[in-house]
XYZ file of C-alpha atoms in Angstrom:
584
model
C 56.633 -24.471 -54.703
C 55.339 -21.270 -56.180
C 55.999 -17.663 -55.701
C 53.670 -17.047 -53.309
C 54.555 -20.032 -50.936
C 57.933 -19.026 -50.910
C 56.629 -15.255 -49.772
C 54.427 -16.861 -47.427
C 57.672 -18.496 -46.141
C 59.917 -16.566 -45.980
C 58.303 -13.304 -44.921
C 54.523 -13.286 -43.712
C 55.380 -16.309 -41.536
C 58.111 -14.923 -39.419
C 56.100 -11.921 -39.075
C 53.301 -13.791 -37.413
C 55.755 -15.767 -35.202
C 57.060 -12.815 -34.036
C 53.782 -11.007 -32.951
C 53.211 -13.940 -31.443
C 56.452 -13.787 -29.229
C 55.671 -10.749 -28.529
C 52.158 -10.717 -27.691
C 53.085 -13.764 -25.554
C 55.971 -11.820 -23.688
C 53.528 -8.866 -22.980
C 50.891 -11.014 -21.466
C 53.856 -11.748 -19.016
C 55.514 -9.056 -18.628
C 52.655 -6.221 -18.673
C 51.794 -6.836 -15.306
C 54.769 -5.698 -14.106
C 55.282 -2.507 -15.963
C 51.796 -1.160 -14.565
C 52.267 0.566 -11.625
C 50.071 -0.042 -9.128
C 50.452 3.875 -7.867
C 49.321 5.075 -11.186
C 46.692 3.132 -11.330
C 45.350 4.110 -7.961
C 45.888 7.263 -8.696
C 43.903 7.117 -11.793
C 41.024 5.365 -10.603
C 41.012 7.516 -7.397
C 40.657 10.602 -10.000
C 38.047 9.278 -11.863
C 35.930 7.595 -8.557
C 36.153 11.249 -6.931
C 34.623 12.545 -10.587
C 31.297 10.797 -9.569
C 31.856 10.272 -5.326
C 33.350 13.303 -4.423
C 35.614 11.532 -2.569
C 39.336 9.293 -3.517
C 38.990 5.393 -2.968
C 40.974 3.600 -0.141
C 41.777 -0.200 -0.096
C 43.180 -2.513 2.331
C 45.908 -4.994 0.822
C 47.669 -5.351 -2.422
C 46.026 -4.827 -5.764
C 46.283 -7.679 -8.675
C 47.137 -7.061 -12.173
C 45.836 -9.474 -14.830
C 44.947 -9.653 -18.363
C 41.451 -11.783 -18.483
C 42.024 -11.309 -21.971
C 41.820 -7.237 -20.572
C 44.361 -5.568 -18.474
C 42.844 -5.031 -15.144
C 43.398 -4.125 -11.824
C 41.494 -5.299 -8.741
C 41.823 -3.517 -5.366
C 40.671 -5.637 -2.308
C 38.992 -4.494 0.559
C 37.851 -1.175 -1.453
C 36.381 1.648 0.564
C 34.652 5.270 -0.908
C 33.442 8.155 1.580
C 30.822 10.626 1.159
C 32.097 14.149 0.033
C 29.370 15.750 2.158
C 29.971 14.649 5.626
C 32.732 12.205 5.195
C 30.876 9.115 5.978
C 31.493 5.843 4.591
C 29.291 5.422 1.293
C 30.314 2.365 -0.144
C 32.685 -0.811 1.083
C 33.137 -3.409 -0.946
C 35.071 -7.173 -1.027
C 37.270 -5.829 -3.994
C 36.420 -3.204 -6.890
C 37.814 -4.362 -10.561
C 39.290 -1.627 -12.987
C 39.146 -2.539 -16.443
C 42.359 -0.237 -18.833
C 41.671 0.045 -22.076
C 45.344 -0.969 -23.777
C 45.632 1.617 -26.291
C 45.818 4.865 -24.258
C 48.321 3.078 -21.785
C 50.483 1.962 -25.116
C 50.518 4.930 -26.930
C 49.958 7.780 -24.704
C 50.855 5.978 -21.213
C 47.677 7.305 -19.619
C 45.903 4.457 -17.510
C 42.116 5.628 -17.770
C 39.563 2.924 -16.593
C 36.860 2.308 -18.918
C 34.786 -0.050 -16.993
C 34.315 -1.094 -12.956
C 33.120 -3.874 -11.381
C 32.182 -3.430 -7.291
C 32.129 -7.367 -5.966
C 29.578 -7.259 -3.156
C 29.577 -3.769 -2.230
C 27.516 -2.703 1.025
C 25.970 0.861 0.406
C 25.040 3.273 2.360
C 23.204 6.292 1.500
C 20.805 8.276 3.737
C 18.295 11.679 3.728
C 18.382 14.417 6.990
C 15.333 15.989 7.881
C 16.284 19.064 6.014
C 16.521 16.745 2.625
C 20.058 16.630 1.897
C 21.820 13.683 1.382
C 25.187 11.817 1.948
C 25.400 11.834 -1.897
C 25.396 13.632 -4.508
C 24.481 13.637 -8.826
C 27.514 12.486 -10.271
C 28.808 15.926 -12.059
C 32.229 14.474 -12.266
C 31.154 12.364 -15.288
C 31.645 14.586 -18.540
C 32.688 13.962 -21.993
C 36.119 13.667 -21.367
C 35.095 10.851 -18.505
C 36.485 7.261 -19.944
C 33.664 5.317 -17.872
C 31.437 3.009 -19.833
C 30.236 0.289 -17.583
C 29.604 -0.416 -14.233
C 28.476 -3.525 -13.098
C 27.291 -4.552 -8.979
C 27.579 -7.866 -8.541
C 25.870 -9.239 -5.322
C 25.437 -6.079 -3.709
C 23.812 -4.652 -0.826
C 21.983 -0.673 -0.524
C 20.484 0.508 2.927
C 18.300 3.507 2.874
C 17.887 5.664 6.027
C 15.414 8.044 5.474
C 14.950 10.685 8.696
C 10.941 10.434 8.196
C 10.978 6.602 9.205
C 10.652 5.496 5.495
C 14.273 3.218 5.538
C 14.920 0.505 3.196
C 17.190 -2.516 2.313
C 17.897 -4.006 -1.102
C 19.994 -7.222 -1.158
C 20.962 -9.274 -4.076
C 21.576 -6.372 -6.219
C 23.304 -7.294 -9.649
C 22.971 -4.650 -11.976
C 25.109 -3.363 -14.842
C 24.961 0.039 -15.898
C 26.347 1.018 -19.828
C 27.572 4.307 -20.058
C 28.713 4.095 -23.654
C 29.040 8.069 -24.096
C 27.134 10.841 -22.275
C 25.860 12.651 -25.777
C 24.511 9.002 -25.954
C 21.716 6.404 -24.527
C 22.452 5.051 -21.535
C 21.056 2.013 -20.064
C 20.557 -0.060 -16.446
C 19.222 -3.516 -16.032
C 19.513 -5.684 -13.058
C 17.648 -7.324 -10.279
C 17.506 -7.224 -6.241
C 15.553 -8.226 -3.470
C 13.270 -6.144 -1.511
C 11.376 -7.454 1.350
C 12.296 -10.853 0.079
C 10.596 -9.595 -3.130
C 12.267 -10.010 -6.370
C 12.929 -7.061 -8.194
C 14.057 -6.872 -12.028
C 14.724 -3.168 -13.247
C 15.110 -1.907 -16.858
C 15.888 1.779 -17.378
C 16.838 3.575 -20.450
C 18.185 7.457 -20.860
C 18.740 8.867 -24.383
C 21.388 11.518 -22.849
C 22.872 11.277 -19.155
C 24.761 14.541 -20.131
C 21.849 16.457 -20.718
C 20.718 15.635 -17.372
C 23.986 16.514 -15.747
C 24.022 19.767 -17.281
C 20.410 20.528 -15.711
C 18.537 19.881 -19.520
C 15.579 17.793 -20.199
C 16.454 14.120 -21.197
C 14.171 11.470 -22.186
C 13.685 8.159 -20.035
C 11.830 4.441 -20.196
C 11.650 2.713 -16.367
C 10.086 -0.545 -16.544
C 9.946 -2.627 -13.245
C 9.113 -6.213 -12.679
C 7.925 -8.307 -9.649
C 5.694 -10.707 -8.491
C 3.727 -7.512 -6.176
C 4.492 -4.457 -8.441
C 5.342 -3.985 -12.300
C 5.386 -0.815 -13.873
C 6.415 1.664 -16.672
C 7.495 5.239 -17.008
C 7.595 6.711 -20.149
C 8.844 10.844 -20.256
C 11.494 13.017 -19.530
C 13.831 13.867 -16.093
C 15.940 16.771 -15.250
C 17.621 17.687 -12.319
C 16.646 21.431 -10.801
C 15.913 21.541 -7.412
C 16.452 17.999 -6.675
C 15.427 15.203 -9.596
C 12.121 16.338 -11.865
C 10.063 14.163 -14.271
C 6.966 14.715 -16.697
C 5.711 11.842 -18.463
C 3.101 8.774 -18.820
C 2.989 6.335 -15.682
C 1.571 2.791 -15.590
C 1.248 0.610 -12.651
C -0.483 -2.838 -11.125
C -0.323 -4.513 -8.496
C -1.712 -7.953 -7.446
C -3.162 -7.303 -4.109
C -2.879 -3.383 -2.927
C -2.825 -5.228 1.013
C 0.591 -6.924 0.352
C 2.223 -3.674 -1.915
C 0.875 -1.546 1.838
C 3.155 -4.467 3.801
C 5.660 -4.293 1.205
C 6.197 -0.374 2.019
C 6.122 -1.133 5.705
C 2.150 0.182 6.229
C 0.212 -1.942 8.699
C -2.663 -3.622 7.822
C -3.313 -5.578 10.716
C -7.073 -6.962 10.588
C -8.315 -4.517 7.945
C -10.120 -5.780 4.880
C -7.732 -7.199 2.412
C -8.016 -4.834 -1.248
C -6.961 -7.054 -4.015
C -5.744 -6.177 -7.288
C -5.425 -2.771 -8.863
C -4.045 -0.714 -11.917
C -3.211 2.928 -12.592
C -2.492 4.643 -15.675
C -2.049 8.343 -15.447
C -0.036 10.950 -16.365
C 2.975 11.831 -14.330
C 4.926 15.270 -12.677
C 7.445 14.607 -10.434
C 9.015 17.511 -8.570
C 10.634 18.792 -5.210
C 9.479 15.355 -3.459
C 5.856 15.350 -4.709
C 3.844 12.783 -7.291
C 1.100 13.935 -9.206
C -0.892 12.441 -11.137
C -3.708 13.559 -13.431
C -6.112 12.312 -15.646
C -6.007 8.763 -13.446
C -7.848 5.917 -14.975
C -7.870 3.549 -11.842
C -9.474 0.007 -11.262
C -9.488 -1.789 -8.073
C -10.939 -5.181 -6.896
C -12.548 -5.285 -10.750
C -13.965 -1.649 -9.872
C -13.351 1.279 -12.449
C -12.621 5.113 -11.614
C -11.378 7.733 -12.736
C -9.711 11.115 -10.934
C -6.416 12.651 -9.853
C -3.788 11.979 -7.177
C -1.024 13.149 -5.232
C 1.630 11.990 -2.925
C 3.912 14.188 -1.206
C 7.619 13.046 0.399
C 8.539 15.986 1.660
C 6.568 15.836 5.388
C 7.467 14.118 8.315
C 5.568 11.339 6.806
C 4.191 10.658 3.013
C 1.120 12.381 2.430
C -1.428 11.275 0.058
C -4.016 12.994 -1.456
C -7.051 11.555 -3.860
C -10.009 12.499 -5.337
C -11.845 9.210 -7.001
C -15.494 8.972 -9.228
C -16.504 5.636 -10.040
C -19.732 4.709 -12.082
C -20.206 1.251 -9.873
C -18.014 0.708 -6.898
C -18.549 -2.770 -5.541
C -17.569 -3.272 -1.717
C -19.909 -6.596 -0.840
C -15.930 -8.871 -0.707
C -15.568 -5.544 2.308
C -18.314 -6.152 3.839
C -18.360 -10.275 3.737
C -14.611 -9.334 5.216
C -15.646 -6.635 8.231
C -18.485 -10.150 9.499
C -15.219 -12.601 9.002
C -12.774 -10.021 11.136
C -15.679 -9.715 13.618
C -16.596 -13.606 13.558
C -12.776 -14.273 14.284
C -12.506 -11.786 17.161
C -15.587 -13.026 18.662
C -13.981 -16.822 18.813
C -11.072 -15.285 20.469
C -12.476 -12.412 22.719
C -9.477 -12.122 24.569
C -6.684 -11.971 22.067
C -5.185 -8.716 20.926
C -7.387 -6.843 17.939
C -4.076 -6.350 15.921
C -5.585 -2.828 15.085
C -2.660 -1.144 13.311
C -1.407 2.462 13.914
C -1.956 4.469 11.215
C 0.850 6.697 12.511
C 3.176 5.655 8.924
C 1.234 7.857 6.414
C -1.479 11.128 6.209
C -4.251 10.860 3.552
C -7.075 12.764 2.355
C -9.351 10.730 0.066
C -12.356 11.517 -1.455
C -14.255 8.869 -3.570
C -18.305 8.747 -5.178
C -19.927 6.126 -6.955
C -23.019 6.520 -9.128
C -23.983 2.899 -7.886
C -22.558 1.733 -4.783
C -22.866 -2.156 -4.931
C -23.717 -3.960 -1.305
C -24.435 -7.597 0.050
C -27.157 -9.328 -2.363
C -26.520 -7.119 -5.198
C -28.250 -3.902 -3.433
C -27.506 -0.673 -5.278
C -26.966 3.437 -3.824
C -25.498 6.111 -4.417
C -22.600 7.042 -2.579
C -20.388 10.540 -1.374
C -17.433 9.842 1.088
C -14.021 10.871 2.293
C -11.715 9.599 4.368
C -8.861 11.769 6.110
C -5.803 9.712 8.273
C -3.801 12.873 10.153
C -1.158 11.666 12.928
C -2.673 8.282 13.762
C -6.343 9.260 13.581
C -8.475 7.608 11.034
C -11.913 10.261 10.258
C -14.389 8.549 7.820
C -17.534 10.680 6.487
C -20.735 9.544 4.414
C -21.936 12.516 3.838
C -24.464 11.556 1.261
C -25.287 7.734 0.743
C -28.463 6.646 -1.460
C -29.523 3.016 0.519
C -32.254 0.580 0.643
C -34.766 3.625 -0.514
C -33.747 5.726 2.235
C -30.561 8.003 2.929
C -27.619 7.507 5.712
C -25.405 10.348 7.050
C -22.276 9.300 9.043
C -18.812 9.635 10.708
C -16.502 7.226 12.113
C -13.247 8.280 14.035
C -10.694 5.411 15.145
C -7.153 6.000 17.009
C -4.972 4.447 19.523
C -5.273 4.726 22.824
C -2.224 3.330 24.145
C -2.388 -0.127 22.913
C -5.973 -0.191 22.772
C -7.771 0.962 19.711
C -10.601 3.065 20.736
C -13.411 4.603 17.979
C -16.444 6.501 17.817
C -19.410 6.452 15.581
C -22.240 8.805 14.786
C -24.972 8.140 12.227
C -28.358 9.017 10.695
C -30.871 7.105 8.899
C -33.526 8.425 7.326
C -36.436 6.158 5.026
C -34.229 3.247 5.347
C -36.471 0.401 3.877
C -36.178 -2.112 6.917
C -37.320 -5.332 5.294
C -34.653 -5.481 2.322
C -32.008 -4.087 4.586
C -32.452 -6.205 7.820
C -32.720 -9.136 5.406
C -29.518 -8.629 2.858
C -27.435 -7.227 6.090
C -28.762 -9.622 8.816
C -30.920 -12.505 7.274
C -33.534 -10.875 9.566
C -37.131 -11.059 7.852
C -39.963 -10.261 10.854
C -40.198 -6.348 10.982
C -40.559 -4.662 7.656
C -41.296 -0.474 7.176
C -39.591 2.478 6.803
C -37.013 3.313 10.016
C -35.541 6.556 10.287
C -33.175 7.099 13.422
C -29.862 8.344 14.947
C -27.360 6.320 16.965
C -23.612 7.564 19.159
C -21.863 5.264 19.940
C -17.821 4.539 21.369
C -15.777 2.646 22.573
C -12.021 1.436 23.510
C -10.199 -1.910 24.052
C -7.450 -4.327 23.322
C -9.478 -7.477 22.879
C -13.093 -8.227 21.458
C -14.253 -8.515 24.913
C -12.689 -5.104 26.475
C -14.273 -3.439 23.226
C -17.911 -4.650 23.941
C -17.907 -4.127 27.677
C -16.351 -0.323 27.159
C -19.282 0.662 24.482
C -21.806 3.226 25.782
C -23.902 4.923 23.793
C -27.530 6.021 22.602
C -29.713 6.434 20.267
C -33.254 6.625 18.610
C -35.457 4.411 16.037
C -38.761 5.472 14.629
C -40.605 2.799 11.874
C -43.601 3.990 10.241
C -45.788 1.697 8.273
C -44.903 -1.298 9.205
C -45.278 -4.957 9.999
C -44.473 -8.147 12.307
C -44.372 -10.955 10.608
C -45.144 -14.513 13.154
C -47.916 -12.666 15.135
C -51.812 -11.475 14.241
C -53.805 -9.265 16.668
C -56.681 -8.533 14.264
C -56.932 -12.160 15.532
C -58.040 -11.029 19.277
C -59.792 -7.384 18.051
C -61.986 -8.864 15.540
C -64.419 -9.770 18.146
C -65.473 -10.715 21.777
C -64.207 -14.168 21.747
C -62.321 -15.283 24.994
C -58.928 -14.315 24.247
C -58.091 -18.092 25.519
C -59.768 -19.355 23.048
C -57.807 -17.581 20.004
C -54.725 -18.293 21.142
C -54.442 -20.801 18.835
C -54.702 -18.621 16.088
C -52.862 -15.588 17.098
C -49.196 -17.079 16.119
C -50.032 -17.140 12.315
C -49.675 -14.541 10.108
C -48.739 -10.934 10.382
C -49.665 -7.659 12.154
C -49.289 -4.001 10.485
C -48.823 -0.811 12.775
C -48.767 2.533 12.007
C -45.930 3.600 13.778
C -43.254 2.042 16.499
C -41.021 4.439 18.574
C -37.542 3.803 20.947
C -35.534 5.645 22.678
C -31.907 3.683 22.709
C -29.454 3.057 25.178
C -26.437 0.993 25.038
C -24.416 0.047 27.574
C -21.192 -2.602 27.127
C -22.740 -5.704 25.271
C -26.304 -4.767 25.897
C -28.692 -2.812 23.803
C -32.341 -1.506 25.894
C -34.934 0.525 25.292
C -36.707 1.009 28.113
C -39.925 2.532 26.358
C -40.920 0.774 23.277
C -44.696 2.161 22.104
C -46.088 0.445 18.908
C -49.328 1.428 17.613
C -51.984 0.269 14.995
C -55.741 -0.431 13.802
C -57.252 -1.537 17.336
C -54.170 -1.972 19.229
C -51.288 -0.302 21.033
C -48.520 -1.673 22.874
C -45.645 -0.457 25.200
C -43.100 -2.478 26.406
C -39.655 -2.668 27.578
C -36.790 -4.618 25.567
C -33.044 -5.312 25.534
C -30.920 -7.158 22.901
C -27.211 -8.300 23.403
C -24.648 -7.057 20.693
C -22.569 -10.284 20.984
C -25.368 -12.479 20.547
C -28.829 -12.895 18.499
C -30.749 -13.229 21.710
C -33.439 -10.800 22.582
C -35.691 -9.716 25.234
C -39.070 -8.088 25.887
C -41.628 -7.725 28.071
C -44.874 -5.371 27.822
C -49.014 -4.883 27.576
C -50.486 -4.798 24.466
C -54.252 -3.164 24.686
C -56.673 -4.194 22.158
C -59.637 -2.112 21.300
C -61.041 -2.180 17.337
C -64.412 -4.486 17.623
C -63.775 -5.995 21.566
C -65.595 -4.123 24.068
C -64.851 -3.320 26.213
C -60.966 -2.970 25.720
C -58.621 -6.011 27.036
C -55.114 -5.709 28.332
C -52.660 -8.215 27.862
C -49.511 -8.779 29.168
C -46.812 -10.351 26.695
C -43.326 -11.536 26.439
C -40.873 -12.078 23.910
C -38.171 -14.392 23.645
C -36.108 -15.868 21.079
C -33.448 -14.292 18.174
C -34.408 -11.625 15.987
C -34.442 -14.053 13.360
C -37.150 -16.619 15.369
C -38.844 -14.176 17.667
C -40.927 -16.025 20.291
C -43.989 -14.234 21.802
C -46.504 -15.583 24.045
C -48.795 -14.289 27.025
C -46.974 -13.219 30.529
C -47.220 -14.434 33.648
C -48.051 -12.024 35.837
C -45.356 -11.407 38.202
C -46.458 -11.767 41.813
């Protein structure tokens, strides 16, 4: 055996044996020189650095080395320093004790703690103060590095209305030194809506000391994701400056998500934002927005405001094309599926959750059939009442003016609209809108009309209104009178021929009344080259039917002049028209 084995032997190896015994015999014993008192006390110190408030537990603690010495306190409890109310309760809270500072200088400071399903519960006042507070407690001389949630629980009570619940929160936060980055990644559930949340801040104790630090929030989900990249500070309550990015995959289920009702409305697919981002004494803006929804492309600024009674948004959108045919194909398929249940509920929703003031134009507003116009509009939503305004809108060749105002009633949504059309190209409008291709000219008109009711049915029998229509240079299509004015032929006799082709006029003219599911105009004058008629007609609004009955007199080369009685039957798709009977 050489030198160095006998060394080994004799020395090193007894050494090791001995650590061993008595790394062994602290394992065992360790537990029970910690006292539980100290410890309490210790973590109590450093909990009321961050809570405001000590930490109560029901039960006796545990002390184990897992390889760490720590110390777990069941039935945990922490209180709000502001009005005393219970913050946070938890199953059992875990204290992780650094060895070294309890060997050498017999000071038990907790480096790390672990809350084991811990219910919390923080809440706003009306005033905006809180039952929390920033954690100022947590300095450079704070021994806190981690905190980790495991299976938690967070209700929100907001006084505006705006409450929420996470569940399934397991996060861990690393708080490796204040001077330092800090970092918190986790997930939770939302609305049964996974949630995974990354955020990143390159000095916590600048922002506890009321600097500027800078910060990286990205969030992931299968409704929202996002990214801020800037800087926060807390002055008057928590401020930010920075870049913000967000999409979503259909704006209608992010609006259920946040508890807004949608009810029947159109559903609005996916969007994006990119903007930047100022954040400060409860309001969002953001400027220089670059904004697509449903595949449409915008650009403008935004704002949203916390601060109210109720979230208030305000928006002021230009897009170069705005395409809202999917809106429109969705307004027939709500109004086909209240029709084949006229008696259920319209599932109207209150708009009573949020106040908005939106302002949008479009270069090219894109309609059914690929129709173009140009387009002005806002839309303002103040304590449950919706008010929508075209104030300038480019279609089918002519221009439309309108306002729409919607609000419950009760349970019953009532609504009012009032609108102006003026060189409205009939033909490619009636036909895109309706599939209607008889009547072609130009129509220029006004219409008022309202109503109120809980069902389809209610709604149509409540509406009253009335209106005006005016077509100049026009034509029916499925009926020719130069047919019975071209000559002195027995009007019998050309009956054959008179339901072919078309017949232009000059001008038609109605006075319109409407009242529940019916649509009249008791004076209907059309006039043209040899001709002019009068007649009284009435549609119905839930059906294509329509109704007419009137005497057409032809002049041009008859002499002398005929009368002739006429009715018309049929849809205003297959208009029917044929000689009257006299009535007795």
């Amino acid at each position: 055996m050489g030198r160095a084995s006998t060394i080994l032997v004799r020395w090193v190896a007894p050494i090791l044996a001995l650590v061993a015994v008595l790394g062994v015999a602290f394992l065992l014993f360790a537990p029970r020189l910690v006292s539980i008192e100290v410890v309490r006390r210790s973590m109590s110190r450093e909990i009321a650095g961050w809570s405001g408030r000590s930490m109560t537990f029901e039960g006796t603690p545990e002390v184990a080395f897992t390889p760490f010495l720590t110390v777990t306190f069941p039935k945990a409890r922490i209180e709000s320093a502001r009005d005393g109310t219970l913050l946070v309760d938890m199953d059992a809270l875990r204290a992780q004790v650094p060895l070294l500072p309890l060997i050498f200088r017999g000071r038990i400071e907790p480096s790390s703690f672990t809350f084991r399903k811990p219910h919390f519960r923080v809440s706003r006042a009306a005033d905006g103060t809180t039952n929390w507070d920033y954690p100022s407690g947590l300095d450079a001389t704070s021994p806190l590095r981690q905190l980790t949630i495991v299976d938690g629980t967070l209700d929100y009570d907001d006084a505006t209305g705006l409450g929420a619940s996470l569940t399934a929160i397991n996060a861990t936060l690393e708080l490796p030194d204040l001077r330092r980055a800090a970092s918190i990644q986790g997930s939770a559930r939302w609305q049964d809506q996974p949630f995974v949340l990354y955020a990143a801040l390159d000095s916590p104790g600048a922002l506890i000391a009321g600097e500027a630090a800078n910060a990286r929030i990205v969030l992931e989900s299968n409704v929202l994701r996002g990214t801020y990249d800037g800087s926060v500070r807390q002055l008057d309550g928590l401020a930010a400056n920075g870049q913000l990015s967000l999409s979503t995959s259909s704006v209608t289920e992010l609006a259920q998500l946040f508890g807004l009702p949608t009810g029947r409305m159109p559903r609005i697919g996916a969007a994006s934002i990119a903007s930047s981002a100022g954040f400060a004494r409860g309001a969002l803006t953001l400027g220089d927005v670059a904004l697509t929804v449903n595949g449409n492309e915008g650009v403008g600024a935004l704002s949203l405001a916390l601060g109210g009674d109720r979230p208030a948004v305000q928006a002021t959108l230009a897009f170069d094309a705005l395409d809202v045919g999917n809106t429109i194909d969705a307004v027939r398929a709500i109004i086909d599926t209240s029709r084949l249940a006229p008696d259920a509920p319209l599932d109207w929703p209150k708009l009573d959750r949020i106040d908005a003031d939106v302002r949008i134009s479009a270069d090219q507003l894109r309609l059914v059939g690929g129709a173009t116009s140009r387009v002005a509009a806002s839309l303002a939503l103040r304590d449950g009442r919706l008010d929508l305004a075209i104030g300038d809108m480019q279609l089918y060749g002519g221009r439309l003016t309108a306002s729409f105002s919607s609000e419950m009633q009760g349970d019953a949504p009532s609504g009012s609209l009032q609108a102006r059309v003026d060189g409205l190209a009939l033909k490619t409008a009636l036909g895109e809108l309706a599939g209607i291709n008889a009547i072609e000219g130009s129509l220029s008109g006004t219409l008022s009309l309202q109503g109120r009711g809980e069902s389809w049915n209610a709604l149509v029998a409540s509406l009253t209104g009335r209106g005006s229509a005016s077509i100049a240079r026009g034509t029916i299509r499925g009926i020719d009178l130069s047919v019975l004015t071209a000559g002195n032929a027995a009007i019998p006799t050309l009956m054959g021929r008179l339901f072919n082709g078309s017949t232009a006029f000059t001008a038609a003219r109605a006075d319109l009344s409407i009242t529940g599911p019916t649509i009249s105009a008791p004076a209907l004058t059309v006039t043209g080259a040899g001709y002019s008629a009068e007649m009284a007609a009435e549609a119905s609004l839930g059906g294509p039917d329509i109704r007419a009955r009137g005497t057409v007199e032809l002049a041009g080369r008859r002499s002398p002049p005929a009368s002739l009685p006429f009715e018309i039957t049929g849809s205003w798709s297959h208009p029917v028209v044929a000689p009257a009977v006299p009535t007795p």
